[in-house]
Each structure stands twice: as structure tokens, then as C-alpha cells.
Coordinates of C-alpha atoms in Angstrom, one line a residue:
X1 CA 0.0 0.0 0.0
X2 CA 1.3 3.3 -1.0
X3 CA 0.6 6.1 1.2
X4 CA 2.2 9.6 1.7
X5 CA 3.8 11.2 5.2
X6 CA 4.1 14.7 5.9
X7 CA 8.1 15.2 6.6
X8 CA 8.9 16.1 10.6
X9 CA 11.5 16.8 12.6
X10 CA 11.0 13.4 14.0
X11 CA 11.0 11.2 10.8
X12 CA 12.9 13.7 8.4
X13 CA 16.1 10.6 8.5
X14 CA 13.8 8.5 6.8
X15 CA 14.2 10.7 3.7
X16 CA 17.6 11.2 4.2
X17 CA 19.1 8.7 1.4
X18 CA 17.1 9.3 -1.2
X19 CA 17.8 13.2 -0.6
X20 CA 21.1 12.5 -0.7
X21 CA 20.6 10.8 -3.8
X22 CA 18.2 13.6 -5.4
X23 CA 20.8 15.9 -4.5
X24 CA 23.4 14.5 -7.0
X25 CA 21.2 14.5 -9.9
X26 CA 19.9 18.3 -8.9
X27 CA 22.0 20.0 -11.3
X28 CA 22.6 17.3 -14.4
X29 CA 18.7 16.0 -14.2
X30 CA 16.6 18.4 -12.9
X31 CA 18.5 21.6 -13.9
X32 CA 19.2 23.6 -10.5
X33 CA 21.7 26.5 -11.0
X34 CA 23.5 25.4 -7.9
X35 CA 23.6 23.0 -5.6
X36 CA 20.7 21.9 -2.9
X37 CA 21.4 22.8 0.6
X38 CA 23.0 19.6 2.8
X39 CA 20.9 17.0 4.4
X40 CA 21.8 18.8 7.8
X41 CA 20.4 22.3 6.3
X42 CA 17.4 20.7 5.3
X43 CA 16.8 18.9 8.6
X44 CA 17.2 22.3 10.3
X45 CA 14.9 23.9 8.1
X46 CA 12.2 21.1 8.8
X47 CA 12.6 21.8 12.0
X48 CA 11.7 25.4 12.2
X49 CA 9.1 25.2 9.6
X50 CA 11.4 27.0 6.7
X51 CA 10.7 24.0 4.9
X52 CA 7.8 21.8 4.7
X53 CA 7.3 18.6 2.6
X54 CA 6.1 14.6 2.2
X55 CA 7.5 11.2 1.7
X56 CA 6.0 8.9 -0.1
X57 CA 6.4 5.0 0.6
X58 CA 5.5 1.7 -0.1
X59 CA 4.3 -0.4 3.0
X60 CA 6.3 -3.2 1.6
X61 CA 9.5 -1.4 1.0
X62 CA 11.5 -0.1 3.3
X63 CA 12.9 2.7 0.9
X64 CA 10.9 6.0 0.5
X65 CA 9.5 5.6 -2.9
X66 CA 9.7 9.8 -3.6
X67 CA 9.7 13.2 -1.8
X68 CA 7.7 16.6 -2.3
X69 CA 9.6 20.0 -0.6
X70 CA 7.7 23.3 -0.6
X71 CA 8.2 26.8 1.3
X72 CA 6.0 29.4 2.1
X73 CA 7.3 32.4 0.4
X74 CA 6.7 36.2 2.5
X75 CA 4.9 37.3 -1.1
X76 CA 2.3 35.0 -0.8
X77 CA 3.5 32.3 -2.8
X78 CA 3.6 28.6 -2.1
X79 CA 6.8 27.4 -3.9
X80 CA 7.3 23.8 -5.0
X81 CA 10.9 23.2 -4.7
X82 CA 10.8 19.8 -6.2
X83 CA 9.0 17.0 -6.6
X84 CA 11.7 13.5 -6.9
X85 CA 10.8 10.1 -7.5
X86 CA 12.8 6.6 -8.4
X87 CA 9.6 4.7 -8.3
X88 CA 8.6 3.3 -11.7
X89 CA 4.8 4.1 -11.1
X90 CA 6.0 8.2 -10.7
X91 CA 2.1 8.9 -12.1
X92 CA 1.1 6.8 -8.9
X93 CA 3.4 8.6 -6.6
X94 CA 2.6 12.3 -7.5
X95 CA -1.1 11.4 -7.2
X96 CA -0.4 10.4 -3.2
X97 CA 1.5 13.5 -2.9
X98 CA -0.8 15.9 -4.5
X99 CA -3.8 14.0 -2.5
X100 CA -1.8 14.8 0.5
X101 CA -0.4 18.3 0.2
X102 CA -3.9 20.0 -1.2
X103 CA -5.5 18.1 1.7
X104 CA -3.2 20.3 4.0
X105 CA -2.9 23.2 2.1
X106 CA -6.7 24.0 1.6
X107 CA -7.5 25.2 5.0
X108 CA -4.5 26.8 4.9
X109 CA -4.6 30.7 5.2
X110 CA -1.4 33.2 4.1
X111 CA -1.3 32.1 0.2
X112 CA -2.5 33.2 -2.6
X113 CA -0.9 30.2 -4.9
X114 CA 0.9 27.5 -5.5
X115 CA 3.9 27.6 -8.2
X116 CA 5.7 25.2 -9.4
X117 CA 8.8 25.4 -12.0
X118 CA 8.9 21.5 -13.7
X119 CA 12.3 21.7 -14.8
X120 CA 14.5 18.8 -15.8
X121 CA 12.7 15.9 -15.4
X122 CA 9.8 17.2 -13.5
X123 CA 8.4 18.2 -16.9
X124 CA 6.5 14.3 -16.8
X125 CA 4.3 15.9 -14.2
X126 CA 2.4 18.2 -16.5
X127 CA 0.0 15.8 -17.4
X128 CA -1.2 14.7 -13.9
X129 CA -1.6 18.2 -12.4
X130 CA -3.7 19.7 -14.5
X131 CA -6.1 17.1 -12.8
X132 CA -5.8 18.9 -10.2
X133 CA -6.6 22.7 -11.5
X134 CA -3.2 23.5 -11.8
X135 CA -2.8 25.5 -15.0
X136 CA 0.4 25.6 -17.7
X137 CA 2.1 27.8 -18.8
X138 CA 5.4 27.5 -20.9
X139 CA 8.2 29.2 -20.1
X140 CA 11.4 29.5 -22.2
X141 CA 15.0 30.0 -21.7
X142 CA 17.7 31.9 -23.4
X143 CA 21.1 32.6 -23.3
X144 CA 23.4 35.5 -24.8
X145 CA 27.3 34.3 -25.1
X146 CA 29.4 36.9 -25.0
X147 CA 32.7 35.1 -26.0
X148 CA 30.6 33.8 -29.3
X149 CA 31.9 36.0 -31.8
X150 CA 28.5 35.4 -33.7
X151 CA 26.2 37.0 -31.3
X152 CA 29.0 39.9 -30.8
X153 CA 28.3 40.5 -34.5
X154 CA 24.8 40.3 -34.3
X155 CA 24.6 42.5 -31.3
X156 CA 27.0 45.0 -33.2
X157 CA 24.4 45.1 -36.6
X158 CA 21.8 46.1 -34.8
X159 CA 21.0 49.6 -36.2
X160 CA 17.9 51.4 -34.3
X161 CA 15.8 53.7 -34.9
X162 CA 16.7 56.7 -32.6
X163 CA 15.1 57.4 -29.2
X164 CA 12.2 59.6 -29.4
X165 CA 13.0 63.3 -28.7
X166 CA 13.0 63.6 -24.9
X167 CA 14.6 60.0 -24.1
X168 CA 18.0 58.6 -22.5
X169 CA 19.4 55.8 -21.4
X170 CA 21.5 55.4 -18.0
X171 CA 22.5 53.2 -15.5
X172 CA 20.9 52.2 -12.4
X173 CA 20.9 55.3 -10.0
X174 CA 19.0 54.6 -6.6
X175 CA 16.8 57.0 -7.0
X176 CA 15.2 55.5 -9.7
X177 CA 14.0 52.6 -7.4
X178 CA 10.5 54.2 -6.8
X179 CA 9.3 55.0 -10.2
X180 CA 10.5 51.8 -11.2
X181 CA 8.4 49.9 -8.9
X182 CA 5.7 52.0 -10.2
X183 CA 6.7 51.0 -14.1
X184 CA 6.6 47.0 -12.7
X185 CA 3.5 47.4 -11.2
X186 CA 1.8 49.2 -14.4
X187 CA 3.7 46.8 -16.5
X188 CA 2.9 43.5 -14.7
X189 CA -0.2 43.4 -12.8
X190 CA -1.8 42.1 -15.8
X191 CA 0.6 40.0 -16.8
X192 CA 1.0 35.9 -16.7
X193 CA 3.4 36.3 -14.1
X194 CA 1.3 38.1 -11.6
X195 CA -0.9 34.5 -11.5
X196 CA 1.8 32.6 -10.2
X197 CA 3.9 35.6 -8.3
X198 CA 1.6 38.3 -6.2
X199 CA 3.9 40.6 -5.8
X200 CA 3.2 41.8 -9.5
X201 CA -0.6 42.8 -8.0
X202 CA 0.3 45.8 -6.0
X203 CA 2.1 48.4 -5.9
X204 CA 3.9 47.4 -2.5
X205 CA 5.0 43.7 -4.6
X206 CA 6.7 46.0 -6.7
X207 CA 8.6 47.8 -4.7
X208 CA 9.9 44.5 -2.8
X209 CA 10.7 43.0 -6.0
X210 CA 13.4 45.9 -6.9
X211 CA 14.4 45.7 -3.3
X212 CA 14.9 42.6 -3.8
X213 CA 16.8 42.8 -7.1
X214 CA 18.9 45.6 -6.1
X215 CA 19.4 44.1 -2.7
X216 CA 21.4 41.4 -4.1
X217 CA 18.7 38.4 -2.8
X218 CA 18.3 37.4 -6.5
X219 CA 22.1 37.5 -7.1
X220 CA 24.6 40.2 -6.6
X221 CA 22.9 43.6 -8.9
X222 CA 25.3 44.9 -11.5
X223 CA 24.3 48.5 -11.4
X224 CA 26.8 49.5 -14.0
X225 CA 24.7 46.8 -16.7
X226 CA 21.7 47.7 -15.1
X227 CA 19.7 50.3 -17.5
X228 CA 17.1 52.7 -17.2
X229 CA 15.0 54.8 -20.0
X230 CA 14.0 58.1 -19.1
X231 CA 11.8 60.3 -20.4
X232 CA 13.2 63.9 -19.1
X233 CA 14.3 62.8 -15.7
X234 CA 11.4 60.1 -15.4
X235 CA 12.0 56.4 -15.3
X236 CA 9.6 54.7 -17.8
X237 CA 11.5 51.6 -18.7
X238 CA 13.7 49.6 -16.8
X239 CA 16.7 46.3 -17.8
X240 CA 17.7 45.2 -14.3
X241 CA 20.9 42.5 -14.6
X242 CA 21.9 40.3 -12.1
X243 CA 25.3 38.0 -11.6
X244 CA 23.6 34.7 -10.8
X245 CA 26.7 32.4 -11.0
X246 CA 30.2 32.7 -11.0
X247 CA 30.6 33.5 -14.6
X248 CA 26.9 33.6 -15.5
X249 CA 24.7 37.1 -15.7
X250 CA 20.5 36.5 -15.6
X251 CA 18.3 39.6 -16.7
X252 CA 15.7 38.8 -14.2
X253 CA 12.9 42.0 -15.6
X254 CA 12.7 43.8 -18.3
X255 CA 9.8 46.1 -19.7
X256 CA 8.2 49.5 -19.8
X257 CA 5.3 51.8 -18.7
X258 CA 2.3 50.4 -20.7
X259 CA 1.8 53.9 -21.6
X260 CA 5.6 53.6 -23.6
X261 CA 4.8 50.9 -25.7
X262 CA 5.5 50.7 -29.3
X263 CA 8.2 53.4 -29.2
X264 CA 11.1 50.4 -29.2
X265 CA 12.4 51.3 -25.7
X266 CA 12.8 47.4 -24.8
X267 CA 15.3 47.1 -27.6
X268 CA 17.0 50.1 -26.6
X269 CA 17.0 48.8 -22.8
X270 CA 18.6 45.0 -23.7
X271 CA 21.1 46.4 -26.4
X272 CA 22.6 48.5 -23.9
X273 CA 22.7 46.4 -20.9
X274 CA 24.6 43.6 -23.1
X275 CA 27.1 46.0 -24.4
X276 CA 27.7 47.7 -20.8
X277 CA 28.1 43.9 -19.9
X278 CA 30.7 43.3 -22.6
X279 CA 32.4 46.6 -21.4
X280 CA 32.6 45.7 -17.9
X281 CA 33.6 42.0 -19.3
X282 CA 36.5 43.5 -21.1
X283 CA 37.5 45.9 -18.3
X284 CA 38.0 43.0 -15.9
X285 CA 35.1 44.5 -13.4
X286 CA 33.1 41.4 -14.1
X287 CA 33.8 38.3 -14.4
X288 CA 30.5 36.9 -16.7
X289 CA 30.4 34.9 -20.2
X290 CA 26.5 34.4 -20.5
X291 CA 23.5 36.2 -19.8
X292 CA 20.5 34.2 -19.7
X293 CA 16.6 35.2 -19.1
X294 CA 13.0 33.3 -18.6
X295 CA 10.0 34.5 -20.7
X296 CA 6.8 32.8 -21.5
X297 CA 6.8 31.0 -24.3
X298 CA 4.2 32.8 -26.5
X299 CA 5.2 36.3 -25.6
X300 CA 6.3 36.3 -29.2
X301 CA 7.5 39.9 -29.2
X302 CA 9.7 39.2 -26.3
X303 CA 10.9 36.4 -27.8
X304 CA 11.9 38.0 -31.3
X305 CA 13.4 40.7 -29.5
X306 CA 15.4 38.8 -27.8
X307 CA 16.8 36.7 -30.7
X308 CA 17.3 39.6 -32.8
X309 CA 19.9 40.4 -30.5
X310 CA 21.8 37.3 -30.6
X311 CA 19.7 35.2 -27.9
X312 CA 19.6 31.6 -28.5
X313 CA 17.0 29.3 -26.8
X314 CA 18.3 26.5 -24.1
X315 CA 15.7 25.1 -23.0
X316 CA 11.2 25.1 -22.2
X317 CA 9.8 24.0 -19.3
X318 CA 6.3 23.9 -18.2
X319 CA 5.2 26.3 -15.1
X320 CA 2.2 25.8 -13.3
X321 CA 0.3 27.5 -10.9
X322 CA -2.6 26.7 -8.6
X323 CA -4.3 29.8 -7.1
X324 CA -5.8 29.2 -3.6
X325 CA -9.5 29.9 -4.5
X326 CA -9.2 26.8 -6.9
X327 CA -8.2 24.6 -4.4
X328 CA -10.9 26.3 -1.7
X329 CA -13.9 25.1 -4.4
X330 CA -12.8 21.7 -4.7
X331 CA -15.0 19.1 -3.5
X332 CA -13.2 16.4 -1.7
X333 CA -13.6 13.9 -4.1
X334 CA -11.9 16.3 -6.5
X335 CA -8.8 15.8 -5.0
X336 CA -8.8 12.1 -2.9

């Protein structure tokens, strides 16, 4: 009989081998950008609730047959870190889980949704969850080399069309940080993103996603590849670049007030932050060979942008969110 266990300070060394074993594959199989924190960590952050998850085993085994690990995020959010499983029956085994978590989440007050970011070999999941009201959505990444001397060339041939009469570019200044939240806010509420991350709802989101950003909790901000598009002395468009790896940059939000759209200012906004990035490269003040970014994958405009600028895809993924009053209108025998 296969049944699923809520992970606790008192049982969290019966998951400790197949953690351990999750923990090698987390880069190679399931695509992590670093590494996952040590069994220790993890037992600590059990412990004080940092962390929350499920085992999932088979009354005739002695060997957990998968694990589920989740956090409460401050914005709201219910992230799935990952979901792991070595049993053969892994359609079986995310069922128990997903029977088990929505059972505990649904009472549950301080979120607004679940996300979840399939990567690697989490993308078999799709097709269960949607069974129960999680939704899709793709997401794509992709990667500017700066020691390929193709997407140098590309980057160098692209000739634009002048900024509008009124308009500059500049670096990151601090004092931009409050219009710019207001540009975010304008930009995203609306936006895909904003159903699976509610900071992008309010104005106040906003604000702690540049804090955030500039605050070095999404890697450390590059200021100096960081760009701004002003309009007189107003923010209304905004590049923000992050160093997320040792050699490795990430633009983690790009866009403009809705009320600038069509005028080109995105292209003017990624052009620059690659070639200040390929300054700073060549200046020895950073020490970064790629710049990657996520985008959903039917935000053609994005996309093409992106591509004309020497972009090449990596990689899709699925994404999918569950927002809580989907899970408050289920029915019990919706979900066990």
C-alpha cells in the first residue's frame, strides 16, 4: 500500500538517502543552478518550519518511494521546490503527494498560490496536475554568449531607430528605485506572471521586487549593466541584470510603462545592458560569459526581440500555478 507522510523533525532521517541521492542528480537532471542545501540544512529547516514537505512510501518497501519540498514564500506564494521520485509508477506517486499536500494546504490561510517550476525531469508531471486545477504555462530560456563571436556581430548590426526626442538611457541610479516599482506594477499586474507571483498585484509587490533585485537576494545587482529609460528625468523603462553564477549574468525583468509601448524602448534597454556587460567584461570589473533570461513561451514579441539580439533558446519547461480559490472550491472527491 502506498501512502504519503508529511516530513517532521522526527521522521525527516527516513528521507535522508534518497535526498542525498536527489541531491546529486539536482544539477545534471533536474536543472538547478547550484547545488541543494546539505541533508543537515534541510533537517534544520524542517525543524523550524522553513521547509515543509512529504515522503512517499510503499508499506512493503523499506525505501521511500519519492519526496515533495515546498516553502512558504513572504509574497504569498507557495513554492514547489521539487518534486523527486525513483519509483517506476511516478504517475502513482505524484497522485499520493498531490492527494496529501492539497489536503493540507486547503485550509491553509497566508497564500494566494501555489507555483511550481517543472524543470528537468519534472516536466512528466504536467500531465497529472492539470487534474488537479493547476494551470500551464510555458516558459522559455535563453542565453546570450558573449565570448561567441557570432552574437557579438549580431549584437554589433543592430541599427535602431533613434530614441524619441526627450529620451535617454542610464545606469541604475538609486533613486530611480521608486518609479521603477511604479513602471513594474503598471507593466505586470496584468501579466502571466502576476498569476503565479503576487507581488506583481500591487504596488507594495513591486517595490519588494526591486528591493529585492537591487538588494542582491536574487544574485549580486550589477548597477553599472543595469539600465534605465528616461523620459526627461522620469523612469519609464527599466533592464535590471543580475550576476547569478560565478561566470553567469541572468536579466531577471525587463519592460516599460504600458503607456511607452510601441516606441522600441525594450530594444534600446537590452542592447545596452549587453554591451555595458561586454564593457565591464572587457574591463576585468566582471567576471561573466553568458546572460541568460525566462520569458513565456508565446510572448512572441519578447521572444523575437530577444533573438534579434543574438539570444539563442536552451531550453522550455512547463510552469504551473494553482491559485488558492481553486483549491478552496474543490470538492473532496476532486482531490482524494
Amino acid at each position: 500500500m502506498i501512502k504519503a507522510h508529511r516530513i517532521t523533525r522526527e521522521n525527516v532521517e527516513r528521507v535522508q538517502s534518497i535526498y542525498n541521492r536527489f541531491s546529486e542528480k539536482a544539477i545534471s537532471h533536474y536543472r538547478w543552478s547550484h547545488e541543494p542545501i546539505s541533508f543537515d540544512a534541510l533537517r534544520i529547516s524542517i525543524a523550524s518550519g522553513q521547509l515543509r514537505g512529504y515522503w512517499v512510501e510503499d508499506t512493503a518497501s523499506p525505501e521511500p518511494l519519492g519526496i515533495m519540498l515546498y516553502c512558504l514564500e513572504d509574497h504569498r506564494a507557495i513554492e514547489i521546490n521539487v518534486i523527486y521520485s525513483e519509483s517506476e509508477d511516478r504517475k502513482t506517486v505524484l497522485d499520493r503527494l498531490m492527494r496529501r499536500f492539497i489536503e493540507d494546504v486547503r485550509e491553509t490561510e497566508g497564500w494566494d498560490v501555489v507555483s511550481f517550476a517543472m524543470l528537468g525531469e519534472q516536466d512528466v508531471f504536467i500531465r497529472t496536475l492539470t487534474w488537479y486545477g493547476f494551470k500551464p504555462v510555458g516558459q522559455a530560456i535563453l542565453q546570450y554568449d558573449m565570448l561567441d563571436t557570432i552574437s557579438i556581430q549580431i549584437l554589433k548590426q543592430q541599427q535602431l531607430d533613434p530614441l524619441p526626442a526627450g529620451y535617454r538611457i542610464d545606469s541604475w541610479k538609486p533613486e530611480y528605485a521608486g518609479e521603477t516599482a511604479q513602471n513594474i506594477y503598471e507593466a505586470f499586474k496584468d501579466a502571466t506572471d502576476a498569476h503565479w507571483d503576487p507581488r506583481f498585484r500591487s504596488l507594495l509587490g513591486a517595490r519588494r521586487v526591486v528591493a529585492m533585485i537591487t538588494g542582491d537576494m536574487m544574485g549580486r545587482h550589477i548597477p553599472a549593466c543595469t539600465t534605465v529609460v528616461l523620459k526627461g528625468d522620469v523612469p519609464v523603462g527599466f533592464c535590471f541584470l543580475v550576476q547569478s553564477g560565478p561566470v553567469e549574468g541572468n536579466i531577471p525583468l525587463i519592460g516599460v510603462h504600458p503607456s511607452q509601448k510601441g516606441k522600441g524602448l525594450g530594444n534600446h534597454l537590452l542592447k545596452a545592458t549587453l554591451e555595458h556587460c561586454i564593457d565591464e567584461m572587457l574591463a576585468a570589473r566582471i567576471a561573466m560569459i553568458s546572460v541568460n533570461t525566462t520569458m513565456d513561451t508565446d510572448n512572441i514579441p519578447a521572444l523575437r526581440m530577444y533573438r534579434r539580439m543574438g539570444f539563442r533558446d536552451e531550453y522550455n519547461y512547463p510552469h504551473a500555478y494553482l491559485p488558492h480559490e481553486t483549491v478552496r472550491a474543490m470538492k473532496v472527491g476532486q482531490w482524494c
